[in-house]
mmCIF file of C-alpha atoms and ligand atoms in Angstrom:
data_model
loop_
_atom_site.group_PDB
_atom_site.id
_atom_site.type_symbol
_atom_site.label_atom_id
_atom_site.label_comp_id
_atom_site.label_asym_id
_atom_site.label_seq_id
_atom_site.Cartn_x
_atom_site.Cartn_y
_atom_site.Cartn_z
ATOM 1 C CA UNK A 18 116.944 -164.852 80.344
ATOM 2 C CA UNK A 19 119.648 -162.678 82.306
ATOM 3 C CA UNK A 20 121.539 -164.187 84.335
ATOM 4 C CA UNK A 21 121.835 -163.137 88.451
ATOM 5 C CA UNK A 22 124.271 -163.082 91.152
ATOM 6 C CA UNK A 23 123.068 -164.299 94.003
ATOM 7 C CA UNK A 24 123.402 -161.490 96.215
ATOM 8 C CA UNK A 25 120.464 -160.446 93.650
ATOM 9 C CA UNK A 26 118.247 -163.324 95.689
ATOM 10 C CA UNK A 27 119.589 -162.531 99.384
ATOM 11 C CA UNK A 28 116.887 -162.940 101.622
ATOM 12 C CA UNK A 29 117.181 -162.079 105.062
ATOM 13 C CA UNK A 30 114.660 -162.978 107.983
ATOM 14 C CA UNK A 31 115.405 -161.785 111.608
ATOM 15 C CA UNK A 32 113.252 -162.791 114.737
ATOM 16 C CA UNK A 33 112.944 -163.970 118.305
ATOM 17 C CA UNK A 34 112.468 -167.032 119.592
ATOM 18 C CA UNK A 35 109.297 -167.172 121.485
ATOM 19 C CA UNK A 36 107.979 -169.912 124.119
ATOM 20 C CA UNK A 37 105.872 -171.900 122.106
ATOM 21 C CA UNK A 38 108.488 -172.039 119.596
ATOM 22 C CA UNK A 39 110.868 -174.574 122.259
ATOM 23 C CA UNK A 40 111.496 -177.453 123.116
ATOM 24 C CA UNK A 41 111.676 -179.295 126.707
ATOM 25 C CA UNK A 42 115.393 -177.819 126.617
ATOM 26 C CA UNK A 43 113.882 -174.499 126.114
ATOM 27 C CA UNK A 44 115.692 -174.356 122.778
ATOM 28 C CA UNK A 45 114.309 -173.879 119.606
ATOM 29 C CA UNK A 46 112.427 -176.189 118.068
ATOM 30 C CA UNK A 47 113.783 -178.350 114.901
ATOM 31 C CA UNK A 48 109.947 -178.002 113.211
ATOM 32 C CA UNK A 49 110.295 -174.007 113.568
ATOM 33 C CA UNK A 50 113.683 -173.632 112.275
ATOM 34 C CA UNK A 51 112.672 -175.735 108.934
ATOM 35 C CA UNK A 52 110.065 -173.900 108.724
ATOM 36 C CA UNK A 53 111.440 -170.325 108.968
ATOM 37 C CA UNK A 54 114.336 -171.841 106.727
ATOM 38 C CA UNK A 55 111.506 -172.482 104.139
ATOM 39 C CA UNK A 56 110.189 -169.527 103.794
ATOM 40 C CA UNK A 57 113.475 -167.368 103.365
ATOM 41 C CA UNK A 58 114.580 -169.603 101.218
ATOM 42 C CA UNK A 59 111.230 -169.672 99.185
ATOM 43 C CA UNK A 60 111.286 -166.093 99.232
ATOM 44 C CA UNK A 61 115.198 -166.232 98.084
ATOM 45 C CA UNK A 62 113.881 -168.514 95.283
ATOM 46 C CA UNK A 63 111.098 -166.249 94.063
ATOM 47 C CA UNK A 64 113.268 -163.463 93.538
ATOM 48 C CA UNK A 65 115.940 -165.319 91.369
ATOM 49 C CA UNK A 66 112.909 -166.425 89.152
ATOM 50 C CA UNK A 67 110.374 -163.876 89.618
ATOM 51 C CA UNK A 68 107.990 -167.651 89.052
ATOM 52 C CA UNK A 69 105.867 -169.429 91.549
ATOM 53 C CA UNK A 70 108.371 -171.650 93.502
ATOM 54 C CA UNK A 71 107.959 -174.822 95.261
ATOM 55 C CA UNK A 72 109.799 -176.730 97.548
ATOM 56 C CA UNK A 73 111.197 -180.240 95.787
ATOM 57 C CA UNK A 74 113.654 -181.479 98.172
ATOM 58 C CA UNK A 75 115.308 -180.767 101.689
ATOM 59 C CA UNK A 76 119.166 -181.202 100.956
ATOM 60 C CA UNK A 77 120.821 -180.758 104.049
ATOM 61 C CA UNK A 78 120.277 -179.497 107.283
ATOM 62 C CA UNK A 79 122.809 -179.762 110.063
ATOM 63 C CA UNK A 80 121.909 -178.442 113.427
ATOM 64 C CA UNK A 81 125.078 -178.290 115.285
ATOM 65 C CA UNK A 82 124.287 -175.395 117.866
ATOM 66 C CA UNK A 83 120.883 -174.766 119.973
ATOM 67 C CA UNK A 84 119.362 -171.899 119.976
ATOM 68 C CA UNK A 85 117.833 -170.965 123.068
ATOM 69 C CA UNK A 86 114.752 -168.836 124.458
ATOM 70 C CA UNK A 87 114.877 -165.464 123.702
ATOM 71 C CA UNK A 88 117.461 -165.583 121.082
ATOM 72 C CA UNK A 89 117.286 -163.049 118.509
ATOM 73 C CA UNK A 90 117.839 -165.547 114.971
ATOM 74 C CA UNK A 91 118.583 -164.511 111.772
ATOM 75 C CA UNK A 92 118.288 -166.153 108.699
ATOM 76 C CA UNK A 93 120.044 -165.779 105.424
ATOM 77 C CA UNK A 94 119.007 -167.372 101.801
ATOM 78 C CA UNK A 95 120.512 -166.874 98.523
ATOM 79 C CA UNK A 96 120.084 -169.137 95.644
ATOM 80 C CA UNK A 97 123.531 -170.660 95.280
ATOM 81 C CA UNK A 98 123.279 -172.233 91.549
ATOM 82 C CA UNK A 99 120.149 -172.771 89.430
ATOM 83 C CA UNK A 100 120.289 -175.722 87.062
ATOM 84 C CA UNK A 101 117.471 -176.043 83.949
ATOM 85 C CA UNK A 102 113.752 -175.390 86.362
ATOM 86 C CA UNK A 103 115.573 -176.284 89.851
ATOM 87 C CA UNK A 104 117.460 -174.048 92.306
ATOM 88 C CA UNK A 105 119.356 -174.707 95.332
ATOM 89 C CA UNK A 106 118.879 -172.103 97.703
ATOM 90 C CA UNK A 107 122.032 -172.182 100.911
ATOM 91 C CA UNK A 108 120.806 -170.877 104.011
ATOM 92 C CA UNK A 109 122.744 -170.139 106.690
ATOM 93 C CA UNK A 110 121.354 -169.444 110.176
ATOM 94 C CA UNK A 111 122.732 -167.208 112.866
ATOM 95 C CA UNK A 112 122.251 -165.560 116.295
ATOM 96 C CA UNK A 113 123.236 -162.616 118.025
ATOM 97 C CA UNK A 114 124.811 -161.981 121.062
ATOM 98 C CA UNK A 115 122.302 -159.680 123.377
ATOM 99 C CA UNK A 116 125.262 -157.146 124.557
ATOM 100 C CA UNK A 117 127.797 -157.138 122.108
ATOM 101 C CA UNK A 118 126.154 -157.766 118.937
ATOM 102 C CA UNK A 119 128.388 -160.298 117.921
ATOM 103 C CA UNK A 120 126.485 -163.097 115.246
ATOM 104 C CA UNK A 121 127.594 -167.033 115.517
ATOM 105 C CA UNK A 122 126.779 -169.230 112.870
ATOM 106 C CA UNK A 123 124.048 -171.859 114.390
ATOM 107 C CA UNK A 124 123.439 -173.574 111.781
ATOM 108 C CA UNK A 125 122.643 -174.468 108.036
ATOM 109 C CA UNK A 126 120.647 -176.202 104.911
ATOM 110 C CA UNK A 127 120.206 -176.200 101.437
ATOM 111 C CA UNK A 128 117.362 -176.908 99.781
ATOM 112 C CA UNK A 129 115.652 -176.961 96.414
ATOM 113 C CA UNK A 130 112.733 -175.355 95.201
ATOM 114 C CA UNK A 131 111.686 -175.572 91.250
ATOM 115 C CA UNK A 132 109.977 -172.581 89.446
ATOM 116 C CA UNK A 133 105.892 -173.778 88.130
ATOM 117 C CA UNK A 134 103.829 -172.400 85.923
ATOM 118 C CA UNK A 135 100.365 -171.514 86.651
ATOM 119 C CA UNK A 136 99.583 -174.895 86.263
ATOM 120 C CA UNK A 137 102.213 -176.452 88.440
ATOM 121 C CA UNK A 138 104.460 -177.411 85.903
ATOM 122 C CA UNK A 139 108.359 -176.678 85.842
ATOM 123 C CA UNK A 140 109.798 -173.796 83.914
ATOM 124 C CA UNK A 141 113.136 -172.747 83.531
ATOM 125 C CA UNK A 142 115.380 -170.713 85.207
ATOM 126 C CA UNK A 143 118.169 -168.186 84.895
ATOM 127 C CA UNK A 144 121.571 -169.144 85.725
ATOM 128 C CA UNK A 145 123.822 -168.029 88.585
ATOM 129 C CA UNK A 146 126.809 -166.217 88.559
ATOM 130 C CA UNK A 147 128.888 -167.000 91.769
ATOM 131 C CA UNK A 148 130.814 -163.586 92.672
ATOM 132 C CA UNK A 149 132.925 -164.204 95.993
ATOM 133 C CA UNK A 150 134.935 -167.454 96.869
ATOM 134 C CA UNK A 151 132.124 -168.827 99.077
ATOM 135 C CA UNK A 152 129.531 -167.923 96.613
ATOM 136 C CA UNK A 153 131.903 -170.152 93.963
ATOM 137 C CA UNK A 154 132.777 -173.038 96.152
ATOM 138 C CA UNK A 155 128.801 -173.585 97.131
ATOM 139 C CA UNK A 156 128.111 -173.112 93.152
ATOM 140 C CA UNK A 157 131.062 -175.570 92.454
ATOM 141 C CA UNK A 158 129.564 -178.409 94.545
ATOM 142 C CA UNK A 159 125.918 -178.141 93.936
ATOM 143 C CA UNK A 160 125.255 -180.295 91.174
ATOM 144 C CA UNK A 161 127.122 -183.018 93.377
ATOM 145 C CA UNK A 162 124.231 -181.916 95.512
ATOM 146 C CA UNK A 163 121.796 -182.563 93.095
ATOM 147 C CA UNK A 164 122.609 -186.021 91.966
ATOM 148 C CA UNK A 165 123.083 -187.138 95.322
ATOM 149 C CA UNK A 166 119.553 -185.961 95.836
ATOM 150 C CA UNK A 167 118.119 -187.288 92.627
ATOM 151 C CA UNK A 168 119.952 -190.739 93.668
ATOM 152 C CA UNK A 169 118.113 -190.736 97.209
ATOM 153 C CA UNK A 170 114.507 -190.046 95.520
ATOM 154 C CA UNK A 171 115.185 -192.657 93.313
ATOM 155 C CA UNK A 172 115.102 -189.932 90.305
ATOM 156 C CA UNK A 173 118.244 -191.446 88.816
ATOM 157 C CA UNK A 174 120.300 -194.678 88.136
ATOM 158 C CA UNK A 175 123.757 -194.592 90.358
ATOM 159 C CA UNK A 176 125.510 -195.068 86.842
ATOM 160 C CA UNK A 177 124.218 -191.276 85.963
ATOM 161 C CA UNK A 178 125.652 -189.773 89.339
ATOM 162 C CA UNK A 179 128.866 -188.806 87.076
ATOM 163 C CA UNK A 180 129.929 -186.439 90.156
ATOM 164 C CA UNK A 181 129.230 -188.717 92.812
ATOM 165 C CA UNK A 182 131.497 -190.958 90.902
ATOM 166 C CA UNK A 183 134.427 -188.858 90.307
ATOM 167 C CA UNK A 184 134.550 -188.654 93.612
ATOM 168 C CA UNK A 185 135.641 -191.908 94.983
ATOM 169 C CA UNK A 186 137.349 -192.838 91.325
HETATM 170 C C1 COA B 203 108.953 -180.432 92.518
HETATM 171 C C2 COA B 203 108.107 -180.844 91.313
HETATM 172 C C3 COA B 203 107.566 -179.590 90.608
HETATM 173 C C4 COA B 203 109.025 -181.605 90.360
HETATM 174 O O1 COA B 203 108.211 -182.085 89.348
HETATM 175 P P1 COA B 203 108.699 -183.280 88.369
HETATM 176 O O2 COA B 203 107.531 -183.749 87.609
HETATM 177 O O3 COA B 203 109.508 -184.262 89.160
HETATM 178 O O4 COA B 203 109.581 -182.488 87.371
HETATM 179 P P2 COA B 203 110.988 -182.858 86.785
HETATM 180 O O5 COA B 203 111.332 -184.309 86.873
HETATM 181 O O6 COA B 203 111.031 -182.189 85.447
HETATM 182 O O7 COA B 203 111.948 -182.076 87.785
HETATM 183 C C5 COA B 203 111.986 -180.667 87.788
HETATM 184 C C6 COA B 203 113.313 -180.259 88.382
HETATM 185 O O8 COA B 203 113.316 -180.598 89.760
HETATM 186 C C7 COA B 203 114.482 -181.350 90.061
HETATM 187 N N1 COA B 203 114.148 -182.266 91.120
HETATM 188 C C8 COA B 203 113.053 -183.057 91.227
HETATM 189 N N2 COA B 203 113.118 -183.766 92.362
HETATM 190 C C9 COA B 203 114.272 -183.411 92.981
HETATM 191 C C10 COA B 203 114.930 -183.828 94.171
HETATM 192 N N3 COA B 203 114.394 -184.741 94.972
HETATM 193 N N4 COA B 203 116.122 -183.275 94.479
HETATM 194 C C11 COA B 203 116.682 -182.351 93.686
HETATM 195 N N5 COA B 203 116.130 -181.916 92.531
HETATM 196 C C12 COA B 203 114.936 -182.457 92.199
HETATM 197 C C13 COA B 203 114.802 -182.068 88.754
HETATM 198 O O9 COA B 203 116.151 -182.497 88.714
HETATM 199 C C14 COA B 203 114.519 -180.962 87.766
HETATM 200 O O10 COA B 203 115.586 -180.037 87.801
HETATM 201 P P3 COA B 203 116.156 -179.296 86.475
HETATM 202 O O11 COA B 203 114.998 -179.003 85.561
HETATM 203 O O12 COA B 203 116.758 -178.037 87.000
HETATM 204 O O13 COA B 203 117.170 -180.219 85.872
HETATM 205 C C15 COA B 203 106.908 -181.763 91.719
HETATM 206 O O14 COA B 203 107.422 -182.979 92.225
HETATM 207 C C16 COA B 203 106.016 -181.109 92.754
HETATM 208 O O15 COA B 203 105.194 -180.268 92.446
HETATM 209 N N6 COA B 203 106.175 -181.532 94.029
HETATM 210 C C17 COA B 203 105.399 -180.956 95.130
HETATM 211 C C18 COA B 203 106.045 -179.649 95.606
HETATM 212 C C19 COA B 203 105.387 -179.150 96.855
HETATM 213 O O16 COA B 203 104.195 -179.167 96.990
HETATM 214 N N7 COA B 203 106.251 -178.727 97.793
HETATM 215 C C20 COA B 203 105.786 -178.330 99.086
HETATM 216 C C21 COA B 203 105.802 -179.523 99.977
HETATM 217 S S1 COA B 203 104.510 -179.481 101.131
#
């Protein structure tokens, strides 16, 4: 199975933000960010594996600006490091500034989606190959990710989190 960069899985989803998609604040609402979030990165996932892809687990999300009415959002997938059937998939959300054009980074996730068979079971995978210094750093600290993620579902024993470990010994 060749590996892929991940430019090779860049997905990139560009819309407005449209009343019934707010808030009280008139900002945009949390529910419709995951969910356009989901679907790049599903999409993102898909093309890594050319499988059917499913969502396991929601990483991270952080959303540290709002985004308001009218806004025109863009959002940007690419599977950062694929492990044996899983992938996690870094998206990173921005808007654009009406006059000058200018993006700002609003906000972003990770999540991980695992390639299925036709019968829903997992099957694997082909590596990443990081290719810029982000691209490395975000492969670099992903199977951190992972076992912190595996700990919280209660997937594995806090003996096993060997990276979780090194970290505070
Ligand atoms: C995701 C799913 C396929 C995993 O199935 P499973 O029987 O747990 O399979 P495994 O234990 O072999 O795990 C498969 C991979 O997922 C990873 N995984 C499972 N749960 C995970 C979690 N919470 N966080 C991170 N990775 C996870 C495993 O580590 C494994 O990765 P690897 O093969 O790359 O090492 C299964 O739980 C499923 O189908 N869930 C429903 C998915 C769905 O419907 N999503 C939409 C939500 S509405």
């Amino acid at each position: 199975m060749k590996a892929k960069t991940p430019e090779q899985s860049k997905t990139i989803m560009t819309d407005l933000v449209l009343p019934s998609e707010t808030n009280p604040l008139n900002n945009l609402f949390g529910g419709e960010l995951l969910a356009r979030m989901d679907r790049a990165a599903s999409i993102s996932a898909r093309r890594h594996s050319r499988r059917i892809v499913v969502t396991a687990s929601v990483n991270h999300v952080a959303f540290n600006r709002a985004v308001p009415l009218g806004s025109v959002v863009t959002v940007e997938a690419k599977v950062s490091r694929a492990f044996k059937t899983s992938m996690e998939v870094y998206i990173d959300v921005w808007t654009e500034d009406r006059e000058s054009g200018e993006r700002t980074k609003a906000n972003e996730a990770i999540y991980t989606f695992v390639a299925v068979d036709e019968t829903g079971r997992p099957i694997t995978v082909p590596e990443v190959i990081p290719e810029s210094a982000l691209e490395q750093d975000r492969y670099d600290a992903a199977l951190r990710r992972k076992q912190l993620s595996l700990l919280l579902a209660g997937k594995i024993k806090p003996s096993d989190a060997t990276e979780l470990k090194a970290l505070f010994y």
